[in-house]
mmCIF file of N, CA and C in Angstrom:
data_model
loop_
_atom_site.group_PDB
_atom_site.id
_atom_site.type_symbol
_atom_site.label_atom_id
_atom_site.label_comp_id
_atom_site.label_asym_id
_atom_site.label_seq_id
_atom_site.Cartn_x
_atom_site.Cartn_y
_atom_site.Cartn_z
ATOM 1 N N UNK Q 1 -18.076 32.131 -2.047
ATOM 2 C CA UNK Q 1 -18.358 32.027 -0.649
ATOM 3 C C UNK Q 1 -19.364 30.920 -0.355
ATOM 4 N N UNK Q 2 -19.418 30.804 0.610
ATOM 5 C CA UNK Q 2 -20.998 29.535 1.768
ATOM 6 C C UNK Q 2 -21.842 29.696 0.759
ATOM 7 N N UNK Q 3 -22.497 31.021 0.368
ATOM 8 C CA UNK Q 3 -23.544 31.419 0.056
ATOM 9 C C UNK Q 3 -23.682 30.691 -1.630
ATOM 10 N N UNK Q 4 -22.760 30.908 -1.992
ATOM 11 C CA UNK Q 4 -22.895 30.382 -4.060
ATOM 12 C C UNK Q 4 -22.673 28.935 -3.730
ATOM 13 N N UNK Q 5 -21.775 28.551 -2.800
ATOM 14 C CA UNK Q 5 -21.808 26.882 -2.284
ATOM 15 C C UNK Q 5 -23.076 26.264 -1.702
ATOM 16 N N UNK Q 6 -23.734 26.868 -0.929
ATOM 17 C CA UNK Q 6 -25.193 26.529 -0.736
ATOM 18 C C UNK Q 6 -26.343 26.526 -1.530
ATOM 19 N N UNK Q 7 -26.468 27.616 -2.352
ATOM 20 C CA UNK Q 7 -26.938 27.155 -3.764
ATOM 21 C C UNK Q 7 -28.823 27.077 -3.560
ATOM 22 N N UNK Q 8 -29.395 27.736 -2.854
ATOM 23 C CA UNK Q 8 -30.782 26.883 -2.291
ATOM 24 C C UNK Q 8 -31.050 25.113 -1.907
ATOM 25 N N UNK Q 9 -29.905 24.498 -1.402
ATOM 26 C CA UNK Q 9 -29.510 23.243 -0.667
ATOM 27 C C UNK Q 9 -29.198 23.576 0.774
ATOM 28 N N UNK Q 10 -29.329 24.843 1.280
ATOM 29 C CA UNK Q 10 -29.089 24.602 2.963
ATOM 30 C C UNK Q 10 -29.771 25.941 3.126
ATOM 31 N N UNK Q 11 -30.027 26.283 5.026
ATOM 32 C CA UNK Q 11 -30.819 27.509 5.254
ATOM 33 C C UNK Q 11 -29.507 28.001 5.689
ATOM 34 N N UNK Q 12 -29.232 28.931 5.404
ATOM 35 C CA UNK Q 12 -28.232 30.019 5.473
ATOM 36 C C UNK Q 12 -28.567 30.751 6.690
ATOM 37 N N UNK Q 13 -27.470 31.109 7.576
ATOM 38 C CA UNK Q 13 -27.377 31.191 8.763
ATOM 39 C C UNK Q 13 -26.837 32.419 9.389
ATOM 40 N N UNK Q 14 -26.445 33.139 10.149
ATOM 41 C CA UNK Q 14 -25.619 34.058 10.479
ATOM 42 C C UNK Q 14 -24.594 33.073 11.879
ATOM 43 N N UNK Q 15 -23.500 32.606 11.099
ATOM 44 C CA UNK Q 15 -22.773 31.724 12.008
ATOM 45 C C UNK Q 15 -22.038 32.656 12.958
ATOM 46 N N UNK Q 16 -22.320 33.651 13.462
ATOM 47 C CA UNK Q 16 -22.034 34.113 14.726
ATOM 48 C C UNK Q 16 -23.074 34.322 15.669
ATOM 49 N N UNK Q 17 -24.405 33.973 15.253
ATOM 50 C CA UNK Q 17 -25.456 33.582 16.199
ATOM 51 C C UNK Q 17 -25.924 32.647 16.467
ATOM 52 N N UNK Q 18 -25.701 32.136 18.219
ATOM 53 C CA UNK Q 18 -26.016 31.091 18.574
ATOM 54 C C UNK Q 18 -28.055 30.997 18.291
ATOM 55 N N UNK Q 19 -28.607 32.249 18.569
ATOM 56 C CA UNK Q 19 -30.055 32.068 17.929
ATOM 57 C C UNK Q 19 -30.096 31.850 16.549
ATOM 58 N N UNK Q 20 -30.099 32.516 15.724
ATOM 59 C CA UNK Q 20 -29.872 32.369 14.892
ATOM 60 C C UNK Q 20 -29.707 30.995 14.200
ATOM 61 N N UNK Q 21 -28.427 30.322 14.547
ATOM 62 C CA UNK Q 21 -28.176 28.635 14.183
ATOM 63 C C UNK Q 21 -29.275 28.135 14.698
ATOM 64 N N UNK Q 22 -29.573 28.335 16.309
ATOM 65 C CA UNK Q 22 -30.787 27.442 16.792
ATOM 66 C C UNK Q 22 -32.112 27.420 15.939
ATOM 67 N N UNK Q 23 -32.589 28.646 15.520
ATOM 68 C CA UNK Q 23 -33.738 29.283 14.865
ATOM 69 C C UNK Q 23 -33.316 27.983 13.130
ATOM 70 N N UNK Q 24 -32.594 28.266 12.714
ATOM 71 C CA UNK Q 24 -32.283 27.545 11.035
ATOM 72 C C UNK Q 24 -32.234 26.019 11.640
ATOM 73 N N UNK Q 25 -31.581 25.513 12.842
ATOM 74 C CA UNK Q 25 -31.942 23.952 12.695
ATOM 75 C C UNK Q 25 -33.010 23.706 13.442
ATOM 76 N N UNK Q 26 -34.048 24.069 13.657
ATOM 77 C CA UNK Q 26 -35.501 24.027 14.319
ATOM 78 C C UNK Q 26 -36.465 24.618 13.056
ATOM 79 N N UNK Q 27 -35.726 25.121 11.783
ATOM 80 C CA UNK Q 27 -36.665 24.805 10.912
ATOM 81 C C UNK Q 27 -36.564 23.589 10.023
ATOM 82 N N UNK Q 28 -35.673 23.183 9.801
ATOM 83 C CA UNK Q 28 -35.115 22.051 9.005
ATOM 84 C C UNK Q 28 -35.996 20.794 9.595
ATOM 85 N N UNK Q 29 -35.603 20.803 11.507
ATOM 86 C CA UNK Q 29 -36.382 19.690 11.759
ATOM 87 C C UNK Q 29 -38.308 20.017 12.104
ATOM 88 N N UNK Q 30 -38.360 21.134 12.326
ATOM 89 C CA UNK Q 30 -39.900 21.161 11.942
ATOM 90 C C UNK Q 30 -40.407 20.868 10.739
ATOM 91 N N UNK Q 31 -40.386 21.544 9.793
ATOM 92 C CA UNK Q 31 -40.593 21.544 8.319
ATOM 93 C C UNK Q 31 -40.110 20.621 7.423
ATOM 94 N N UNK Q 32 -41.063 19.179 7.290
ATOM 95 C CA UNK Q 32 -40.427 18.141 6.471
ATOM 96 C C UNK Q 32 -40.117 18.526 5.213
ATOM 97 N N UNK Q 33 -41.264 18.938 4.730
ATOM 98 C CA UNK Q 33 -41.330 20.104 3.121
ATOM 99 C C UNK Q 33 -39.591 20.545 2.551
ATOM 100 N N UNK Q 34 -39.477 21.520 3.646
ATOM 101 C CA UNK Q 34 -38.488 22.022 3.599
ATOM 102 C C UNK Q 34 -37.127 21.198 3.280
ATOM 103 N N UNK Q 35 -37.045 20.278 4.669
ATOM 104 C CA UNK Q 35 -35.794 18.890 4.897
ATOM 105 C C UNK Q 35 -35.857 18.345 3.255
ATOM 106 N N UNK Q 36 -37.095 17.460 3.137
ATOM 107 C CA UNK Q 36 -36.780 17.236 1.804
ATOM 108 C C UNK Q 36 -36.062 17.886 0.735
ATOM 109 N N UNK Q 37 -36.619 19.354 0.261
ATOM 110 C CA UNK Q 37 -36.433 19.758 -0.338
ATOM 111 C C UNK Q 37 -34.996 19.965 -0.340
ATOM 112 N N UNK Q 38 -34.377 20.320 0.668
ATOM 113 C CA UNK Q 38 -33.073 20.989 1.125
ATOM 114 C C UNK Q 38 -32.320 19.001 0.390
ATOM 115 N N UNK Q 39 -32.800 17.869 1.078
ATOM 116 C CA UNK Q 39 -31.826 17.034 0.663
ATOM 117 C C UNK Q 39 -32.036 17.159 -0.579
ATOM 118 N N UNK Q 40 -32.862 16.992 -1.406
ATOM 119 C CA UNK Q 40 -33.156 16.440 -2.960
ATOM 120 C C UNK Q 40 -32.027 17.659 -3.508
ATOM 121 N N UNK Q 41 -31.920 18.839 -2.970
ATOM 122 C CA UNK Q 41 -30.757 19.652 -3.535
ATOM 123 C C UNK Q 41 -29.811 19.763 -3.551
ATOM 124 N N UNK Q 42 -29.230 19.636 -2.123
ATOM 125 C CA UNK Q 42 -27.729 18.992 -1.465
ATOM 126 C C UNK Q 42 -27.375 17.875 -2.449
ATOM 127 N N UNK Q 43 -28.443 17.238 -2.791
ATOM 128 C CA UNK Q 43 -27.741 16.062 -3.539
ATOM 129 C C UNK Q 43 -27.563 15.850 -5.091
ATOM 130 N N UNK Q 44 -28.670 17.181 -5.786
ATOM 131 C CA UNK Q 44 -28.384 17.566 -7.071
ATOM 132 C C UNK Q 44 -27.055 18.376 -7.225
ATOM 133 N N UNK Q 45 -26.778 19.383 -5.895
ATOM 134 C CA UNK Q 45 -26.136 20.062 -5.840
ATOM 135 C C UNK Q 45 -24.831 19.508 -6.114
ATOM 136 N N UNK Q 46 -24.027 18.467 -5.283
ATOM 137 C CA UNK Q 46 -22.836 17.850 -5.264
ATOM 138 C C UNK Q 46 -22.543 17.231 -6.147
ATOM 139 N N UNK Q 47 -23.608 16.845 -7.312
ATOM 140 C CA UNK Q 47 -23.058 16.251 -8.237
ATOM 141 C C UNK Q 47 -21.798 17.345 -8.998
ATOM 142 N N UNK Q 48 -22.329 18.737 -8.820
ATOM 143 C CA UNK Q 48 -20.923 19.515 -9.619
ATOM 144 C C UNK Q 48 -19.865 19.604 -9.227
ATOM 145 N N UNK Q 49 -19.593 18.858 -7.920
ATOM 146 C CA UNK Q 49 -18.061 18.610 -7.141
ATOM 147 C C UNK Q 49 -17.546 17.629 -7.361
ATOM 148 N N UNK Q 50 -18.219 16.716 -8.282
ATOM 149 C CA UNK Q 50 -17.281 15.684 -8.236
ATOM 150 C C UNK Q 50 -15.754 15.758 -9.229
ATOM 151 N N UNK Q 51 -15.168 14.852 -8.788
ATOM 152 C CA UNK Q 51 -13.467 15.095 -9.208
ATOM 153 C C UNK Q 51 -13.382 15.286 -11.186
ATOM 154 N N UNK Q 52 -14.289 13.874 -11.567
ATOM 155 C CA UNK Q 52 -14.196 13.680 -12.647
ATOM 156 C C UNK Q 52 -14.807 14.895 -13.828
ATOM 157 N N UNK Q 53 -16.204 15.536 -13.224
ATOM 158 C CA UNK Q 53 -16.811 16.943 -13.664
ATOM 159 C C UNK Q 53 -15.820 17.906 -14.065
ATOM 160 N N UNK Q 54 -15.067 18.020 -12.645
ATOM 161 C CA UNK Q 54 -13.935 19.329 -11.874
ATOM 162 C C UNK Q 54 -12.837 18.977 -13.228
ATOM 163 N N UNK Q 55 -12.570 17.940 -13.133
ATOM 164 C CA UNK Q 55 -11.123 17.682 -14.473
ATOM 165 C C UNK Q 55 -11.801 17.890 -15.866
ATOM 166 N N UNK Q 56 -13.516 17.728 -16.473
ATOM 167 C CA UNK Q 56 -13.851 18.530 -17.670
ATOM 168 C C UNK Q 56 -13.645 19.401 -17.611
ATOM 169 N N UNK Q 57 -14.396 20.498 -17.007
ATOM 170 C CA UNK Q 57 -13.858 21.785 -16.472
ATOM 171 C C UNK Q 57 -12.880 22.353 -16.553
ATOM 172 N N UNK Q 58 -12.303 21.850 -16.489
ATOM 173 C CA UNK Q 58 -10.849 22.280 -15.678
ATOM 174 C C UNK Q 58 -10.138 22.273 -17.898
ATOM 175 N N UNK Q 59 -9.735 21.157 -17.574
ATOM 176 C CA UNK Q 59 -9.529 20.804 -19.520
ATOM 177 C C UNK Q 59 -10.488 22.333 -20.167
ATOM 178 N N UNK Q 60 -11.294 21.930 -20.022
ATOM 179 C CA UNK Q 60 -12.436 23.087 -21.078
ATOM 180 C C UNK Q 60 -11.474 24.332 -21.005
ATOM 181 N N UNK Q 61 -11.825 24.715 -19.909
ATOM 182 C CA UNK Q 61 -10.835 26.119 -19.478
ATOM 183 C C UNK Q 61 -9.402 26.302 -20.148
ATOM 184 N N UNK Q 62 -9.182 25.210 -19.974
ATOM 185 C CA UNK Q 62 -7.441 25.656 -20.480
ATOM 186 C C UNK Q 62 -7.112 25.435 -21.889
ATOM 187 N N UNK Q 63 -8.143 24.749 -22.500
ATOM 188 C CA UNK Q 63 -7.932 24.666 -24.253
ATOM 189 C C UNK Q 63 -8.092 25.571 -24.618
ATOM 190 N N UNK Q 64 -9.252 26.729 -23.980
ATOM 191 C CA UNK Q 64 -9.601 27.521 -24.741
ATOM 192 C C UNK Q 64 -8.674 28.940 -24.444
ATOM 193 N N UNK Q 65 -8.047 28.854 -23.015
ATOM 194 C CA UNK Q 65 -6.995 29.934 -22.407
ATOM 195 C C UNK Q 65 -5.798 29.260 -23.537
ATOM 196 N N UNK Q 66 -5.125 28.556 -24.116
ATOM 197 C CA UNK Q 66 -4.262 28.257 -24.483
ATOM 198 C C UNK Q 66 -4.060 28.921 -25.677
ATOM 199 N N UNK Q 67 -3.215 29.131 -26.908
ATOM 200 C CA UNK Q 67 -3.266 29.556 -27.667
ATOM 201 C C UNK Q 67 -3.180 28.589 -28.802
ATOM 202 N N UNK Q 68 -3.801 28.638 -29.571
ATOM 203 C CA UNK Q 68 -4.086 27.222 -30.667
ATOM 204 C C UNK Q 68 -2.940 27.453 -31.495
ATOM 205 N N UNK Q 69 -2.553 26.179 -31.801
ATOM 206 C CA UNK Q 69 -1.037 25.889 -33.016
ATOM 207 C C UNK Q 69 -0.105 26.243 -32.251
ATOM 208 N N UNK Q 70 0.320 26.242 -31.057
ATOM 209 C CA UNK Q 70 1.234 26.702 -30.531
ATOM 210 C C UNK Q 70 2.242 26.025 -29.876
ATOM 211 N N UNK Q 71 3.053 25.471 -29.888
ATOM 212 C CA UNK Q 71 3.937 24.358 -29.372
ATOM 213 C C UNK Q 71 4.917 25.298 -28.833
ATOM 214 N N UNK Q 72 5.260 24.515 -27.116
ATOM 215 C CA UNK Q 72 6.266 25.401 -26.549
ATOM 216 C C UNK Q 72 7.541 24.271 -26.089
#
């Protein structure tokens, strides 16, 4: 879900409240501390989306789901 995708990189929200949203982007822009922090993570964060990561991954997973010596 949002929540394992956000990762401590964004303030998590209740997106059916218009307070709520207002309240989370009035801390972001009050609180530089915070802004920073939130980018320096957003941007550690995305490095695990990238395509080329996603295709190790992805390989890793299936060598080891596969069954070894096995030709089909």
């Amino acid at each position: 879900g949002t929540k394992e995708l956000a990762e401590g990189a964004a303030v998590l929200v209740d997106p059916e409240s218009v307070d709520d949203i207002a309240a989370g982007i009035g801390r972001v822009l009050d609180d530089r501390g915070l802004r920073e922090t939130l980018i320096a993570a957003g941007r550690e964060r995305s490095r695990e989306f990238q395509w080329r990561r996603c295709a190790v991954e992805t390989l890793r997973v299936l060598e080891r789901a596969a069954p070894q010596g096995r030709a089909r």
